[in-house]
XYZ file of C-alpha atoms in Angstrom:
581
model
C 77.256 74.855 198.023
C 72.751 75.697 196.979
C 70.347 75.260 199.811
C 68.953 72.019 198.774
C 72.808 70.403 199.274
C 72.539 72.259 202.437
C 70.364 70.373 203.909
C 71.813 67.042 202.311
C 75.034 68.091 204.566
C 73.004 68.066 207.427
C 70.600 65.419 207.125
C 73.001 62.537 208.374
C 73.222 65.657 212.106
C 69.683 66.008 211.993
C 68.973 62.420 212.157
C 72.130 61.890 214.746
C 70.460 63.822 217.334
C 67.218 62.044 216.710
C 69.352 59.111 217.351
C 70.933 60.135 220.821
C 67.553 61.997 222.024
C 65.509 59.138 221.152
C 67.894 56.626 223.048
C 67.702 58.823 226.055
C 64.114 59.092 226.685
C 64.629 54.717 225.807
C 66.850 55.072 228.517
C 64.711 57.888 230.946
C 61.382 55.477 230.505
C 63.232 52.008 231.805
C 64.526 54.575 234.491
C 60.712 55.948 235.707
C 62.716 59.529 235.273
C 61.432 60.313 231.665
C 59.190 59.068 228.609
C 60.281 57.613 225.380
C 58.517 60.129 223.218
C 58.759 58.257 220.035
C 56.517 56.714 217.638
C 57.313 55.271 214.415
C 54.655 56.528 211.843
C 54.866 59.706 213.749
C 58.226 60.270 213.264
C 58.185 58.969 209.791
C 55.374 60.906 208.629
C 56.739 63.944 210.427
C 59.919 63.415 208.264
C 58.393 63.098 205.602
C 56.391 66.134 205.945
C 59.904 67.426 205.798
C 61.305 65.731 202.391
C 57.456 67.126 200.937
C 58.537 70.779 202.150
C 62.111 71.003 200.966
C 60.855 69.080 197.429
C 58.642 71.782 196.878
C 60.014 73.861 198.030
C 62.315 73.165 194.882
C 59.791 75.207 192.838
C 57.519 77.816 195.899
C 61.182 79.004 196.749
C 61.517 80.961 193.397
C 58.785 82.870 194.367
C 59.694 83.651 197.853
C 63.080 84.630 196.493
C 62.335 86.208 193.308
C 59.436 88.502 195.504
C 62.471 89.234 197.273
C 65.244 89.722 194.665
C 62.758 91.543 192.811
C 61.911 94.630 195.479
C 64.812 94.615 196.145
C 66.063 95.841 192.996
C 63.841 98.120 193.032
C 62.331 99.280 195.598
C 65.503 99.335 198.030
C 66.224 102.330 200.227
C 69.987 103.070 200.167
C 71.542 102.458 197.249
C 72.527 98.569 196.340
C 76.847 98.711 196.845
C 76.857 100.931 200.207
C 73.857 98.254 201.346
C 75.905 95.415 200.325
C 79.077 96.875 201.910
C 76.806 96.878 205.374
C 74.814 93.558 205.546
C 78.284 91.789 204.656
C 80.413 93.393 207.621
C 80.035 90.810 211.063
C 77.079 93.395 212.283
C 75.034 93.674 209.177
C 75.432 89.865 209.798
C 74.397 89.635 213.245
C 71.820 92.599 212.363
C 70.624 90.928 209.247
C 69.302 87.630 211.740
C 68.387 89.418 214.538
C 65.904 91.367 211.536
C 65.041 88.035 209.878
C 64.214 87.093 213.958
C 61.886 90.163 214.270
C 60.182 89.140 210.418
C 59.466 85.328 211.570
C 57.853 86.225 214.466
C 55.446 88.245 213.026
C 54.635 85.895 210.290
C 54.936 83.211 213.164
C 52.400 85.343 215.347
C 49.928 86.161 212.034
C 50.427 82.250 211.509
C 48.156 81.366 214.119
C 45.918 84.614 213.952
C 44.818 84.747 210.552
C 43.171 81.279 209.672
C 44.866 81.528 205.892
C 48.492 81.266 207.584
C 47.269 78.750 210.015
C 46.080 76.755 206.985
C 49.784 76.197 205.961
C 51.378 76.539 209.305
C 49.613 74.212 211.445
C 50.822 71.005 209.439
C 53.763 71.832 211.700
C 52.099 72.131 214.665
C 49.694 68.453 213.225
C 52.375 65.909 215.734
C 50.910 65.454 218.742
C 54.499 64.297 219.541
C 56.967 66.254 220.525
C 61.257 65.073 219.624
C 63.293 66.740 217.291
C 61.548 64.452 214.278
C 58.503 67.131 214.803
C 61.064 69.613 214.227
C 61.110 68.975 210.612
C 57.767 68.730 210.314
C 57.137 71.799 207.480
C 54.694 72.747 205.584
C 54.371 72.398 201.508
C 52.117 75.892 201.407
C 53.956 78.394 203.667
C 55.960 79.987 200.632
C 52.705 80.932 198.827
C 52.489 83.364 201.361
C 54.980 83.904 203.906
C 57.354 86.017 201.801
C 55.264 88.747 202.346
C 56.584 89.269 205.919
C 59.837 89.791 204.682
C 59.529 92.404 202.680
C 61.293 94.461 205.304
C 64.500 93.126 204.342
C 64.317 93.936 201.444
C 63.327 97.144 201.501
C 66.511 98.239 203.769
C 68.992 96.657 201.119
C 69.604 93.414 202.563
C 70.651 91.066 199.699
C 69.106 88.677 198.509
C 72.179 86.477 199.177
C 72.432 87.506 203.441
C 68.387 87.213 203.393
C 69.186 83.561 202.345
C 71.805 82.689 204.702
C 69.837 83.726 208.169
C 66.541 82.835 206.780
C 68.231 78.978 206.825
C 70.667 79.714 209.961
C 67.168 80.672 211.998
C 65.657 77.401 210.744
C 68.490 75.148 211.078
C 68.651 77.186 214.722
C 64.791 75.469 215.620
C 66.119 72.100 215.676
C 67.020 70.982 219.012
C 64.420 73.496 221.038
C 61.943 70.120 219.340
C 62.281 68.160 222.426
C 61.148 67.203 226.016
C 64.313 65.526 227.356
C 65.985 68.933 228.001
C 64.659 70.421 230.794
C 64.591 74.388 231.542
C 67.884 76.398 230.967
C 67.732 79.483 233.327
C 68.630 83.160 232.484
C 69.315 81.358 227.924
C 65.070 80.704 228.708
C 64.538 84.477 229.400
C 65.780 85.317 226.346
C 65.921 82.763 223.755
C 63.774 80.754 222.142
C 64.375 77.374 224.238
C 63.237 73.827 224.575
C 60.634 75.158 227.842
C 59.452 78.073 225.630
C 58.712 76.197 222.247
C 57.145 73.498 224.185
C 54.512 75.710 225.537
C 54.227 76.917 222.338
C 53.074 74.035 220.575
C 51.096 72.614 223.345
C 47.150 73.304 223.925
C 46.300 74.022 227.119
C 44.428 76.427 227.352
C 46.595 78.565 228.720
C 48.961 77.827 225.826
C 47.997 78.834 223.079
C 49.070 81.440 221.298
C 51.862 81.526 223.470
C 55.623 81.973 221.898
C 56.041 82.669 218.877
C 60.050 83.737 218.843
C 62.224 82.122 216.857
C 65.676 82.704 217.877
C 65.058 84.959 220.810
C 61.846 85.290 222.562
C 62.319 88.013 223.692
C 59.983 89.106 221.197
C 57.471 87.186 222.965
C 58.769 89.317 226.147
C 57.612 92.551 224.118
C 54.661 91.923 222.615
C 52.851 90.100 225.454
C 52.464 87.037 224.430
C 55.132 85.356 226.752
C 54.386 82.143 228.727
C 56.251 79.947 230.808
C 56.350 76.766 231.103
C 54.562 74.786 234.140
C 51.598 72.729 233.956
C 52.471 69.304 231.520
C 52.026 70.211 227.873
C 49.248 68.565 225.776
C 50.410 67.936 222.190
C 48.642 68.677 218.528
C 45.769 70.832 217.714
C 42.055 70.777 218.411
C 41.326 69.912 215.873
C 42.674 66.266 215.251
C 44.116 65.777 212.457
C 43.765 62.273 212.764
C 45.409 60.657 210.281
C 49.202 59.568 208.342
C 48.668 61.151 204.907
C 51.023 63.719 203.553
C 49.157 65.462 201.097
C 45.553 65.648 203.275
C 47.968 67.113 206.279
C 48.912 70.662 204.254
C 45.147 70.039 202.447
C 42.837 70.092 205.615
C 42.596 73.372 207.291
C 42.206 74.999 203.357
C 39.522 71.951 202.946
C 37.787 73.282 205.989
C 37.550 76.952 204.946
C 36.624 76.545 201.542
C 33.882 74.344 202.507
C 32.434 77.224 205.365
C 33.578 79.722 202.499
C 30.900 77.564 200.197
C 28.232 77.455 203.073
C 28.028 81.064 204.330
C 25.201 82.403 202.853
C 26.653 86.369 203.800
C 29.377 87.268 201.122
C 31.326 89.639 203.300
C 30.771 86.186 205.435
C 32.421 84.343 202.630
C 35.568 86.399 202.802
C 36.304 86.730 206.793
C 36.947 82.174 207.024
C 39.713 82.840 205.859
C 41.184 86.734 207.237
C 39.356 86.145 210.691
C 41.137 83.933 213.827
C 41.888 80.455 213.143
C 37.908 78.570 214.649
C 36.443 81.258 213.894
C 32.708 80.480 212.120
C 30.418 82.244 210.546
C 27.232 81.932 212.209
C 24.873 80.669 210.195
C 27.332 78.047 209.033
C 28.283 76.894 213.259
C 24.193 76.828 213.437
C 23.558 74.195 210.009
C 27.075 72.112 210.439
C 28.337 71.801 214.352
C 31.123 71.334 215.631
C 32.602 70.047 219.270
C 33.819 71.946 222.080
C 37.182 71.305 222.409
C 38.065 69.277 225.422
C 41.557 68.590 226.716
C 40.633 65.606 228.746
C 39.384 63.663 225.511
C 42.109 63.797 223.791
C 43.563 60.599 222.764
C 47.073 60.314 220.641
C 46.044 58.379 217.102
C 47.310 55.137 216.410
C 45.488 53.269 213.902
C 47.092 49.513 214.706
C 49.953 47.615 211.979
C 51.664 45.093 212.371
C 55.231 45.031 213.552
C 55.821 43.499 209.307
C 54.381 46.672 207.796
C 56.131 48.858 209.781
C 59.220 47.625 209.005
C 57.837 48.117 205.125
C 57.008 51.203 206.071
C 59.788 52.119 207.859
C 62.048 49.973 204.920
C 60.121 52.359 201.644
C 61.034 55.532 203.821
C 64.694 54.883 203.658
C 64.490 54.390 200.115
C 62.725 57.783 199.662
C 65.056 58.967 202.149
C 67.440 57.990 199.349
C 65.586 59.551 196.077
C 64.237 62.422 197.936
C 68.413 63.446 198.814
C 69.875 62.566 196.060
C 67.045 64.652 194.136
C 68.030 67.480 196.663
C 71.850 67.671 195.606
C 71.105 67.821 191.713
C 67.573 69.622 192.330
C 68.436 73.569 192.043
C 71.115 73.188 189.362
C 68.291 70.781 187.274
C 65.789 72.477 184.665
C 61.623 73.890 186.157
C 59.561 70.833 184.798
C 62.087 67.648 185.296
C 62.377 69.340 188.977
C 58.196 68.628 188.586
C 58.477 65.544 187.821
C 60.450 64.177 189.827
C 58.443 66.025 193.169
C 55.056 64.277 191.962
C 57.076 61.106 191.682
C 58.132 61.340 195.326
C 55.460 62.756 196.976
C 53.349 59.369 195.354
C 55.671 57.510 197.573
C 55.375 59.365 200.385
C 51.807 59.515 200.296
C 51.829 55.699 199.578
C 54.387 54.659 202.715
C 51.057 57.169 204.716
C 48.768 54.703 203.593
C 50.101 51.368 204.924
C 50.568 53.146 208.114
C 47.282 53.559 208.628
C 46.424 50.215 207.452
C 43.990 52.719 204.475
C 47.337 50.255 201.645
C 48.261 47.139 201.378
C 52.386 46.586 200.981
C 51.847 45.520 197.250
C 49.965 49.098 196.379
C 52.112 50.505 197.766
C 54.459 48.841 195.429
C 52.165 49.228 192.810
C 52.071 52.919 193.713
C 55.998 53.182 193.970
C 56.271 51.169 190.194
C 53.433 53.329 189.256
C 55.096 56.206 190.099
C 58.608 55.476 189.087
C 57.495 54.932 185.698
C 55.285 57.561 184.891
C 58.675 59.361 185.879
C 60.476 57.227 183.566
C 58.165 57.831 180.708
C 58.377 61.605 181.113
C 62.290 61.768 181.467
C 63.400 59.693 178.417
C 65.015 56.924 181.317
C 64.099 54.401 179.386
C 66.788 51.083 181.599
C 64.176 52.544 184.467
C 60.857 52.919 181.948
C 61.354 49.412 181.075
C 61.699 47.681 184.493
C 58.731 49.511 186.034
C 56.278 49.640 184.072
C 55.368 46.444 183.020
C 56.587 46.256 187.286
C 54.080 48.285 187.942
C 50.911 45.958 186.488
C 52.345 42.684 187.596
C 52.280 44.400 190.997
C 48.215 45.102 190.491
C 47.802 41.841 188.646
C 49.165 39.836 192.503
C 46.748 42.667 194.128
C 44.038 41.762 193.013
C 44.666 37.658 192.419
C 45.110 38.615 197.177
C 42.088 39.766 196.946
C 39.339 38.283 194.926
C 41.153 35.254 196.481
C 40.661 36.850 200.954
C 37.269 38.641 199.531
C 35.915 34.914 198.612
C 34.528 36.245 194.787
C 33.650 34.266 193.084
C 35.737 32.773 190.149
C 33.921 34.115 187.362
C 34.352 37.782 188.512
C 37.305 37.713 188.959
C 38.308 36.288 186.579
C 37.176 38.958 184.154
C 38.918 41.758 186.324
C 42.452 39.355 186.169
C 41.403 38.707 182.297
C 41.105 42.414 181.481
C 44.312 43.468 183.829
C 46.554 40.675 181.290
C 45.790 42.113 178.575
C 46.645 46.177 179.284
C 49.695 44.038 181.244
C 50.052 43.085 177.309
C 49.420 46.434 175.730
C 51.239 48.549 178.052
C 54.572 45.882 176.887
C 53.706 46.767 173.574
C 52.962 50.362 172.944
C 56.588 50.379 174.543
C 57.798 50.235 170.972
C 56.135 52.568 168.750
C 56.294 49.721 166.277
C 54.188 47.828 168.170
C 51.024 50.379 168.147
C 48.590 48.576 166.796
C 49.489 45.536 168.354
C 49.251 48.029 171.936
C 46.020 48.601 170.993
C 44.311 45.073 170.227
C 45.321 44.512 173.817
C 43.532 47.162 175.155
C 40.377 47.253 173.325
C 40.338 43.338 174.923
C 41.686 44.331 177.908
C 38.093 46.843 177.975
C 35.782 43.967 177.168
C 37.348 42.539 179.666
C 36.501 45.234 181.904
C 33.154 45.491 180.186
C 31.761 41.827 180.946
C 33.080 42.185 184.370
C 30.709 45.293 184.961
C 27.891 44.114 182.980
C 27.524 40.824 185.543
C 24.338 41.270 187.668
C 23.022 44.815 186.298
C 23.225 44.035 182.259
C 24.460 45.936 179.418
C 24.353 49.159 179.618
C 21.384 49.608 182.148
C 21.835 54.116 181.803
C 21.495 54.370 178.395
C 22.109 58.387 179.114
C 25.317 57.010 180.288
C 25.815 55.463 177.102
C 25.059 58.234 174.882
C 27.183 60.652 176.855
C 30.355 58.275 176.618
C 29.790 57.474 172.758
C 29.030 61.297 172.545
C 32.252 61.908 174.162
C 34.428 59.521 171.940
C 32.785 61.570 168.636
C 33.975 64.401 170.063
C 37.398 63.470 170.642
C 37.652 61.379 167.402
C 36.438 63.992 165.627
C 39.911 65.573 167.148
C 41.908 62.867 165.960
C 40.466 62.727 162.507
C 41.339 66.555 161.254
C 44.288 66.198 163.980
C 46.084 64.315 161.370
C 44.533 60.508 162.183
C 46.491 58.281 159.261
C 43.960 56.841 156.806
C 45.373 53.170 157.423
C 44.218 53.993 161.257
C 41.151 55.346 161.303
C 39.221 52.173 161.599
C 41.106 50.979 164.175
C 40.989 53.544 166.300
C 37.316 54.344 165.613
C 36.848 50.800 166.538
C 38.585 51.189 169.490
C 36.496 54.733 170.877
C 33.512 52.836 170.722
C 35.055 49.915 172.582
C 36.357 52.670 175.981
C 33.314 54.689 175.236
C 30.810 51.739 175.994
C 33.418 50.756 178.625
C 32.884 53.783 181.107
C 29.017 54.220 180.015
C 29.260 50.629 181.371
C 30.891 51.679 184.608
C 28.222 54.383 185.615
C 25.487 52.751 184.557
C 25.964 49.888 186.750
C 27.269 52.206 189.876
C 24.013 54.311 188.994
C 22.471 50.903 189.574
C 24.304 49.764 192.560
C 24.280 53.234 193.990
C 26.773 52.324 196.408
C 30.715 54.256 196.534
C 32.716 51.423 195.536
C 30.747 51.702 192.728
C 30.711 54.985 192.683
C 34.689 54.881 192.610
C 35.290 51.992 189.732
C 33.469 53.947 187.408
C 35.005 57.567 188.187
C 38.634 55.162 187.338
C 36.765 54.410 184.024
C 36.515 57.603 182.622
C 39.898 58.500 184.100
C 40.677 54.898 181.658
C 39.030 57.358 179.019
C 41.589 60.632 179.732
C 44.419 58.806 179.584
C 43.062 56.718 176.419
C 42.353 61.220 175.202
C 45.538 62.147 176.639
C 47.747 59.563 174.998
C 46.209 60.032 171.176
C 46.389 64.130 171.741
C 50.151 63.355 172.264
C 50.583 60.829 169.196
C 48.104 61.938 166.336
C 47.925 66.121 166.950
C 50.349 67.730 169.179
C 52.836 66.476 171.351
C 51.930 67.714 174.991
C 54.229 68.474 177.195
C 55.543 65.889 179.653
C 52.938 63.328 178.117
C 53.826 60.171 179.490
C 53.234 61.699 183.311
C 49.293 62.266 181.670
C 49.077 59.949 180.436
C 50.637 56.772 183.025
C 49.717 58.987 185.784
C 45.757 58.989 184.728
C 46.065 55.593 184.005
C 47.504 53.300 187.512
C 44.586 55.695 188.652
C 42.609 54.221 186.937
C 43.266 50.980 186.985
C 43.469 51.524 190.355
C 40.169 53.102 191.632
C 39.195 50.091 189.165
C 40.864 47.175 191.028
C 40.284 48.754 194.552
C 36.828 49.016 195.112
C 35.635 46.845 191.801
C 33.117 43.957 194.085
C 29.661 42.152 192.293
C 26.749 43.626 192.903
C 23.892 41.516 194.173
C 20.896 41.928 192.218
C 18.851 43.628 194.900
C 21.722 46.189 194.898
C 20.121 46.414 190.508
């Protein structure tokens, strides 16, 4: 049985135990003998990060296992046949588990003592709650450097199969220790990682920080001076709170912070030290220019943005649907070509991002549905799933049109402005439908030509036509270069004139959006300009794929940039006041 299938089969057990823990917490909270440790948004975020970790493992796992296997095959200290005979005996399996746990201890410890490793491991610590769903909260980037710590096992001749199994056992063991519903366990706490010991590890209290790293055994902590017994109540999370339900930002936040500090550091040595020093270390010049407040445990508050009960129900249903998609993907992913896996990884990641967005009131329900439909349209197009594609491609624009109508009415946007926006979207919808059939390419081109003209009319309101002529010159130059590539790449003679006209119009649309952003000087207009540039990129990719050379996964790139363009425009476009102009 493949690793992905084992995780899928274990998932119902995880959820059963989570349900039991949740019920116990509710009962104890009512009786006044304990507390309910769950919040829906936090649990969805934690489990969603676990799902993201598992689907990315399909790609990053190849790195970890591939390097391990290469080292095992070339530099093992013992003849492979003899090593295999030893490690596959019961005592070999047990020793392999202990050796893995020892390597894990040092990986885990260095994950708290080196900033670049903390950037990956921090994901597991971001939750301000401590429950079994927290156990599933895992990084998606840990495999990039984590494999280094397990190479001693390869050198010792531990076969890859044995390594993979004991790694899974070590990981599954750690699930049950993430709970507040189990107290101290006496002698067990002295030898093994237990709920009490691991609560200390997740706490940000001064006396608890960077303690109790063991995965199965806590004796490593006792041996190497990192053990701390649980005493005062634990406060959970990180000392720089995430303050977001965005799974992508959860994985990227520390990398981004380190990159900024490295960029701002004046010394080249400091630019490197930022990544290697303990988390929180900053060059003196960077700390002086960009100060951060000291951590104060008394000021810690839980991140719980208010959302309605209806939104919570919606997010919960969407989460269950995505969970089903992830389980289906993991069941077959080990036998799936890498290219197809990457497509489904992109689609499932987009859905998880959208669910996080609605839980922190950053996206509306219609926007979430649009993102999900767009992800399925792009994925089905890239994978040749025509039955899904003909449903989700038009559905995505229909949902975006509905969102645009709701938004313009809610914000009281005048009829003419909203009318041009809806006209551009309706023309785009017609183009979407027609371009699904190659014989309707020219009519589809005409529809998108009309869409761009509608957007030009929309963007010129209050600022005039092409308020920045430099932007027009730049976009026309880019368009001319693209047209030259198409011309010499094999653009049919009959299409040279209509495609040339189309290139001019979309360049003008992008120039109008850029000029509008320069005139208005606000963030929303800049995002609209970014969307217009994405539109230009999407059309360039479409033309390249059709007339010059087939692009790998062309539909994914074309539709991903196209839907990003439409969403940025619809979400951010607003009338520009005369004063701003």
